Short mmCIF file of C-alpha atoms in Angstrom, two decimals:
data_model
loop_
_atom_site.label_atom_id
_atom_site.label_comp_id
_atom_site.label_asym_id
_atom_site.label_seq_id
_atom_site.Cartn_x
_atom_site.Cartn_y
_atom_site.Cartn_z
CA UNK A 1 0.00 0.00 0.00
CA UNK A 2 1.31 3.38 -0.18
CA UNK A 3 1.15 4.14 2.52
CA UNK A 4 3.95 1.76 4.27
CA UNK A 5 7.27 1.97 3.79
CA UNK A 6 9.18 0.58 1.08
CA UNK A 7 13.24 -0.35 0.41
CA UNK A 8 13.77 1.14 -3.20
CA UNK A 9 17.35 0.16 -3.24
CA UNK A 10 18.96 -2.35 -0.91
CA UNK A 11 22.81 -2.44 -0.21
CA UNK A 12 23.87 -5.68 -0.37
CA UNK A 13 27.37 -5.60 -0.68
CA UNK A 14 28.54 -2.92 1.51
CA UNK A 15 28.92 -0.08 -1.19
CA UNK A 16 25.44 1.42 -0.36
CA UNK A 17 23.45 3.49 -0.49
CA UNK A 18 20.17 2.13 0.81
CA UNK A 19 16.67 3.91 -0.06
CA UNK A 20 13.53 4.23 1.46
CA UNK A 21 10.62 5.85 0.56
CA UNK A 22 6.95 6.35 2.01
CA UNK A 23 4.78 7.17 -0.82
CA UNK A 24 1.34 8.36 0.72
CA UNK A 25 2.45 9.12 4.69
CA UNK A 26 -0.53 8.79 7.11
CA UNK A 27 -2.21 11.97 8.64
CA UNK A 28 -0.88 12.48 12.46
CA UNK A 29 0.89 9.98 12.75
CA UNK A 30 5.39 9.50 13.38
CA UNK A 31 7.75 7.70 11.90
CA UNK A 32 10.55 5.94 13.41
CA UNK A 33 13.76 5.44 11.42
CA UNK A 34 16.64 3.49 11.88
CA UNK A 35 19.55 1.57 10.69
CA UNK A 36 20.78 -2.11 11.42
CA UNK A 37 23.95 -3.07 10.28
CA UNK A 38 22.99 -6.80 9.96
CA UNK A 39 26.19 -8.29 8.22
CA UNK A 40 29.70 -7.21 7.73
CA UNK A 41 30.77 -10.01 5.45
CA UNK A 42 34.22 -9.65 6.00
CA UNK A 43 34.27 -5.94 5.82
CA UNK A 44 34.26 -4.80 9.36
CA UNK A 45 32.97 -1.81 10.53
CA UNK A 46 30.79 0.59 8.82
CA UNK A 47 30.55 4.58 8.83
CA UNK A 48 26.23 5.20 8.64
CA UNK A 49 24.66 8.16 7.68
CA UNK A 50 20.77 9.31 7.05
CA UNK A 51 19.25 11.46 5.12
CA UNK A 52 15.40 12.55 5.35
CA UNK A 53 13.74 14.29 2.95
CA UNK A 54 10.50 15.42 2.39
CA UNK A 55 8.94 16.60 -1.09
CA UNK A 56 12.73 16.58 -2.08
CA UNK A 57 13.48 18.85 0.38
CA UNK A 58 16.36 17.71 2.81
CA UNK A 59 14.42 18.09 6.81
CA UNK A 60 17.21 15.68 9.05
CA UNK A 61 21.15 15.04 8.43
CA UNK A 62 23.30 12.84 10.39
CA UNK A 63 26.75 11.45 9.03
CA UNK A 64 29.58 9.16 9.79
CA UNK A 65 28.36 6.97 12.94
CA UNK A 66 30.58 3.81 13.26
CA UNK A 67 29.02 0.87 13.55
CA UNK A 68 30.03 -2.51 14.29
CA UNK A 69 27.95 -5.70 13.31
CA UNK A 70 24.43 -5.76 14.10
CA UNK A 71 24.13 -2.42 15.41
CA UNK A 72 21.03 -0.67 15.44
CA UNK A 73 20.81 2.51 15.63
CA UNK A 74 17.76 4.42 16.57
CA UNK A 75 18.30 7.48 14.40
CA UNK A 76 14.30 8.95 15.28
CA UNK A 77 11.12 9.85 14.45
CA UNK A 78 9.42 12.55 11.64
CA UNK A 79 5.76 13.61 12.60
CA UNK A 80 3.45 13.51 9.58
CA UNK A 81 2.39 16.46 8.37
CA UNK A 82 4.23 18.55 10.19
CA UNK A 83 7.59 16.71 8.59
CA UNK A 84 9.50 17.57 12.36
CA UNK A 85 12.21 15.48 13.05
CA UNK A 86 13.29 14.25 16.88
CA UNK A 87 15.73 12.00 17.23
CA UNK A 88 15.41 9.04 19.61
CA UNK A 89 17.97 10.42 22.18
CA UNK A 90 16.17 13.18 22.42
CA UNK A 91 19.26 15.22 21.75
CA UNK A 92 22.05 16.34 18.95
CA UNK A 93 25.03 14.52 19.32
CA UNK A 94 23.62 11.27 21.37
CA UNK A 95 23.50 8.32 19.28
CA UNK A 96 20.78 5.51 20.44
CA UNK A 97 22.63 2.40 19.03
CA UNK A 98 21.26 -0.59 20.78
CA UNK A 99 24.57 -3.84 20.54
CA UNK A 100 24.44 -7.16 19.11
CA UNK A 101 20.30 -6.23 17.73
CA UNK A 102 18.76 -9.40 15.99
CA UNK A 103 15.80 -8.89 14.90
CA UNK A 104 13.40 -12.06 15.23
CA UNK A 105 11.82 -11.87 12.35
CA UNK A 106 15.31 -11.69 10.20
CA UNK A 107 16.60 -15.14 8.84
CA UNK A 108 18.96 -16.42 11.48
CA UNK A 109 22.66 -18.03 9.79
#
C-alpha cells in the first residue's frame, strides 16, 4: 500500500546506499527510522549516515556513525504532516545504538 514503507534500493554488498521511501504518509501519525547493520561479510565496521527528505526537500542530516555488526541505531522519528524530526535520544550529538540487535523476524545463519 502506499502508505507503508518501502526499500527502493537495498545495499547488499557494503557499497550502499540504501533507499527508502513512504509514498502516501498517514495523517498524524510518526515515523521511526533506523539503521541495522545486519552483516559485515568480512568488511568490518561501517561509517552510517541518514538522510530525510520530504517533497525533495532535505528536513534531518546525520553522518559518519561507526558501527560494528548488528548495530542498530535508533536514528528517530518525523511527525506527519508537520515533517519535524526528533531523534530518539532526544538530543544532537547522542546516538541511540542498541549492541548485538537481531531482529526475530530476520533469517537467522
Amino acid at each position: 500500500a502506499n502508505d507503508d514503507p518501502s526499500l527502493d534500493r537495498d545495499d547488499t554488498d557494503g557499497a550502499g546506499p540504501e533507499n527508502l521511501n513512504l509514498a502516501v504518509p498517514e495523517e498524524d501519525i510518526s515515523y521511526r527510522f533506523a539503521a541495522h547493520y545486519w552483516a559485515n561479510n568480512g568488511y568490518g565496521d561501517a561509517v552510517a549516515s541518514i538522510r530525510v527528505f520530504s517533497y525533495a526537500t532535505k528536513i534531518y542530516e546525520r553522518v559518519d556513525i561507526p558501527l560494528t555488526q548488528r548495530d542498530m541505531w535508533c536514528v528517530g522519528s518525523v511527525h506527519w504532516p508537520s515533517a519535524v524530526v526528533t531523534p530518539c535520544s532526544g538530543e544532537e550529538g547522542v546516538e541511540h545504538i542498541t549492541e548485538d540487535y537481531v531482529n526475530p523476524f530476520f533469517f537467522q545463519p
